[in-house]
XYZ file of C-alpha atoms in Angstrom:
320
model
C 132.813 63.961 105.106
C 129.718 62.041 105.437
C 128.681 58.797 103.739
C 126.925 59.396 100.365
C 128.363 63.275 100.217
C 130.535 64.784 97.731
C 132.939 67.607 97.770
C 131.229 70.732 96.484
C 132.789 72.434 93.675
C 131.830 75.445 91.266
C 130.727 72.642 89.044
C 128.036 70.905 90.892
C 126.411 73.480 93.180
C 122.782 73.713 92.685
C 121.650 77.124 91.197
C 119.959 79.616 93.513
C 118.969 82.716 91.755
C 117.573 86.141 92.963
C 113.891 85.162 92.685
C 114.239 81.676 94.337
C 115.864 83.609 97.190
C 113.547 86.456 97.418
C 110.642 83.729 97.561
C 112.365 81.662 100.570
C 112.833 84.834 102.557
C 109.459 86.278 102.125
C 107.646 83.098 102.891
C 109.856 82.169 106.054
C 108.871 84.041 109.254
C 112.290 83.120 110.803
C 113.757 85.577 108.380
C 111.101 88.058 107.603
C 109.794 89.341 110.983
C 108.306 92.606 111.684
C 110.275 92.565 115.124
C 113.704 93.198 113.395
C 112.087 94.167 109.518
C 115.017 92.391 108.108
C 118.005 94.043 109.493
C 119.453 90.959 110.940
C 119.151 89.187 107.665
C 120.824 92.087 105.814
C 123.837 91.908 107.983
C 124.289 88.019 108.206
C 124.159 87.885 104.473
C 127.210 90.427 103.688
C 129.802 88.924 101.858
C 132.583 90.081 103.861
C 131.216 87.499 106.177
C 130.156 84.579 104.598
C 132.758 84.363 102.028
C 135.595 83.973 104.848
C 133.329 81.833 107.091
C 132.058 79.267 105.056
C 133.931 76.043 104.777
C 133.878 72.487 104.302
C 131.076 72.496 101.818
C 129.725 68.754 100.809
C 126.377 67.804 98.987
C 124.202 64.970 97.720
C 121.549 64.576 95.477
C 118.469 62.492 95.837
C 115.896 62.498 93.373
C 114.541 66.369 93.069
C 116.468 67.629 96.002
C 119.828 68.690 96.473
C 121.043 68.474 100.403
C 124.360 70.755 101.054
C 126.199 70.701 104.348
C 128.686 73.077 105.334
C 130.739 74.509 108.400
C 130.323 78.074 109.363
C 133.061 80.094 111.660
C 131.756 81.765 114.592
C 132.403 85.262 113.909
C 133.208 86.270 117.595
C 135.060 83.012 118.151
C 137.238 81.910 115.294
C 138.829 79.256 117.067
C 135.846 77.708 118.593
C 133.876 74.661 117.336
C 132.639 75.239 113.649
C 128.860 75.304 113.632
C 127.162 72.797 110.873
C 124.548 74.243 108.639
C 122.309 72.058 105.940
C 120.467 73.498 103.135
C 117.773 71.505 101.268
C 117.137 72.907 97.548
C 114.247 71.592 95.253
C 116.509 71.796 91.761
C 113.043 70.977 89.859
C 110.851 73.301 91.180
C 113.896 75.872 91.814
C 112.858 76.571 95.546
C 114.851 76.472 98.697
C 113.368 73.892 101.085
C 114.769 74.726 104.541
C 118.316 76.068 105.657
C 119.123 75.341 109.237
C 122.109 75.616 111.832
C 122.554 72.776 114.018
C 124.724 74.272 116.822
C 124.124 77.812 117.423
C 121.626 78.666 120.307
C 119.680 80.826 118.379
C 119.083 78.528 115.576
C 115.704 78.086 116.444
C 114.143 81.452 115.225
C 116.756 81.417 112.033
C 120.132 82.477 113.155
C 122.947 84.396 111.138
C 124.877 81.287 110.272
C 122.045 79.722 108.223
C 121.491 82.977 106.206
C 125.152 83.353 105.640
C 125.213 80.023 103.908
C 122.195 80.498 102.008
C 123.579 83.742 100.718
C 126.897 82.000 99.733
C 125.217 79.601 97.730
C 123.530 82.449 95.888
C 126.539 84.146 95.311
C 128.513 81.314 93.819
C 125.315 80.908 91.669
C 125.730 84.462 90.383
C 129.822 84.209 89.849
C 130.605 84.046 86.230
C 131.420 80.729 84.594
C 135.073 79.903 84.221
C 137.231 77.347 82.927
C 138.963 75.889 85.946
C 136.945 74.077 88.677
C 137.104 75.710 92.487
C 136.696 73.254 95.166
C 134.830 74.581 98.155
C 136.187 71.537 100.524
C 138.732 73.599 102.304
C 139.249 75.309 105.629
C 137.465 79.087 105.833
C 139.824 82.112 105.956
C 138.724 82.904 109.296
C 139.344 79.629 111.369
C 142.867 79.810 109.648
C 143.677 83.030 111.660
C 146.562 82.272 113.937
C 147.567 79.130 112.792
C 148.098 78.763 108.782
C 147.313 82.564 108.722
C 149.303 84.526 111.214
C 147.018 87.377 110.672
C 144.297 89.069 108.831
C 143.647 92.786 107.314
C 140.552 94.453 106.689
C 141.155 94.761 102.942
C 141.683 90.806 102.859
C 138.130 90.474 104.767
C 136.735 91.690 101.655
C 137.461 92.517 98.008
C 136.723 96.232 98.895
C 134.810 96.484 95.094
C 131.778 98.297 95.573
C 128.739 96.670 94.004
C 128.083 99.406 91.535
C 130.229 102.148 90.140
C 129.945 105.232 91.551
C 127.406 107.845 89.630
C 126.223 111.303 90.934
C 123.928 111.803 88.117
C 121.122 110.275 89.941
C 121.712 112.268 93.055
C 121.907 115.530 91.032
C 118.752 114.994 89.098
C 116.871 114.116 92.443
C 117.956 117.475 93.710
C 117.049 119.183 90.235
C 113.685 117.747 90.421
C 112.927 118.132 94.086
C 113.654 121.823 93.731
C 111.356 122.242 90.681
C 108.719 120.647 92.636
C 109.589 122.795 95.627
C 109.818 120.033 98.080
C 109.320 121.147 101.785
C 109.536 117.645 103.601
C 112.740 116.400 102.383
C 115.659 116.245 104.424
C 118.242 115.803 101.847
C 117.119 119.169 100.263
C 117.966 120.874 104.007
C 121.662 119.939 103.545
C 122.226 121.857 100.438
C 124.212 124.985 100.367
C 121.417 127.044 98.085
C 118.647 125.635 100.477
C 116.374 128.525 101.935
C 114.248 127.415 104.551
C 110.928 128.888 105.495
C 110.512 132.532 107.177
C 109.495 131.113 110.728
C 111.863 128.272 110.569
C 114.821 131.044 110.283
C 113.979 131.987 113.896
C 114.968 128.411 115.280
C 117.971 128.756 117.670
C 119.442 126.027 115.719
C 119.362 127.960 112.607
C 120.437 131.106 114.188
C 123.616 129.835 115.464
C 124.347 128.152 112.359
C 123.966 131.960 110.443
C 125.625 133.837 113.307
C 128.717 131.871 114.114
C 130.225 134.375 116.599
C 132.693 133.328 119.589
C 131.135 136.149 121.571
C 127.641 135.666 123.011
C 126.870 138.899 123.330
C 127.702 139.541 119.673
C 125.547 136.922 118.764
C 122.205 137.908 120.749
C 122.648 141.635 119.309
C 122.633 140.007 115.752
C 119.429 138.509 116.731
C 116.464 140.665 115.609
C 112.900 139.592 116.009
C 110.142 141.827 114.491
C 106.437 142.185 116.090
C 105.357 140.623 112.777
C 107.736 137.182 113.610
C 106.254 137.050 117.173
C 102.697 137.332 116.231
C 103.297 134.742 113.326
C 105.117 132.454 115.255
C 102.416 132.434 118.010
C 99.821 132.054 115.396
C 101.187 128.988 113.718
C 102.233 126.994 117.170
C 98.709 127.368 118.707
C 98.306 123.486 118.239
C 101.721 123.395 120.341
C 102.636 119.840 120.701
C 101.423 118.579 117.449
C 102.932 121.451 115.655
C 106.561 120.805 114.260
C 107.074 124.540 114.639
C 106.253 124.549 118.091
C 109.166 121.801 118.986
C 111.650 123.627 116.549
C 111.239 126.988 118.167
C 111.206 125.812 121.661
C 114.618 124.026 121.151
C 117.504 125.565 122.807
C 115.337 128.473 124.610
C 114.210 128.612 128.275
C 110.445 128.862 128.274
C 108.144 130.384 131.060
C 107.259 126.704 132.344
C 111.210 126.210 133.159
C 112.130 129.778 134.115
C 111.835 129.434 138.099
C 114.012 125.888 137.867
C 116.626 127.245 135.437
C 116.806 130.496 137.520
C 118.299 127.644 140.510
C 119.654 125.277 138.192
C 123.544 124.573 139.235
C 124.291 121.910 136.809
C 125.524 122.405 133.563
C 124.518 119.135 131.761
C 121.921 117.889 133.992
C 117.976 116.905 133.016
C 117.032 120.383 132.737
C 119.562 121.366 130.279
C 118.772 117.946 128.163
C 115.115 119.109 128.045
C 115.980 122.697 127.001
C 118.151 120.944 124.134
C 115.447 118.739 122.920
C 115.470 115.885 125.462
C 112.081 113.988 126.263
C 110.558 112.568 129.096
C 108.890 109.449 129.126
C 104.993 109.817 127.585
C 103.180 108.724 130.841
C 99.239 107.769 131.368
C 98.889 111.132 133.084
C 100.466 113.073 130.130
C 98.251 111.428 127.980
C 94.920 112.149 129.861
C 96.399 115.704 130.510
C 96.182 116.188 126.644
C 92.934 114.720 126.175
C 91.326 116.476 128.808
C 92.533 119.981 127.758
C 90.082 121.104 125.659
C 87.211 120.064 128.111
C 89.128 121.958 131.315
C 89.160 125.133 129.028
C 85.761 124.783 127.981
C 84.600 124.261 131.709
C 86.672 127.243 133.074
C 85.437 129.559 130.238
C 81.840 128.821 131.171
C 82.346 129.347 134.970
C 84.300 132.662 134.699
C 82.053 133.591 131.897
C 84.932 134.856 129.574
C 86.323 133.522 126.394
C 89.905 131.518 126.691
C 91.528 131.124 123.312
C 94.458 128.800 122.545
C 97.903 130.547 122.591
C 100.934 129.728 120.795
C 104.625 130.204 121.637
C 105.113 134.084 122.598
C 109.115 135.068 121.928
C 110.703 137.627 123.817
C 112.507 140.472 121.194
C 115.078 140.971 124.167
């Protein structure tokens, strides 16, 4: 223990409530960056890691400031050197001044050990008060694995209790409200048994496979019936081509005219061609973008030179 510091326990810890925590995370660029959108912060703040990794917590009060220091056990090397973390809190203004890890190579950009200790202090502030005093100057559970603690199970890593009790009422109410409003762009509704998809979406190969679950390919093809009206509607709705959702949906799993020649000579069952037919994408190059931009101009120029009107065409399905 360092000079001037005392052992931390449940009775002398500073309070870090939710508002204090949120204000610090929102104003600190190390933990609120558009690059990772708080994904790393969320992972590092989970109780299953922090509660088992924090050890040897000590603190010192200097005027309005409370300086806390602790040791964090590395998650990937439990017997390696413990990382030192320092947290400074202004108890009068109820603000977190700084939190810093001193030994991690990623500490300059706000590492996981700093956020894990900050969240640990926050969780201790939210714990209900009890008559007994718990001392936090002890070895962490993770660093004891293999020594005093021979093994640790996944159940012991966390309390296994959900933060909120299971309640399906909100989910059912959302489904009911979504059906009343006839939402068309909600993916959650599409997975319900009573969901009825759009007439043209039913012609998607994905929808047809789910509808006609047959072992025989010949039987499956016989059950697929396309009318002249279906072919005309699909062509009209897909004239925007790559800008149309239906254009991508109907093309999925089908051999188009642009790939017919290549497909007739393909001998690989899991190559690039099959991946493209099954929805794979090629990198969007500058030449491809230029081609899309010039498509209307080229159509207009060719129409003028030939003296014929060239119309946009959508996806034409073959009924056979």
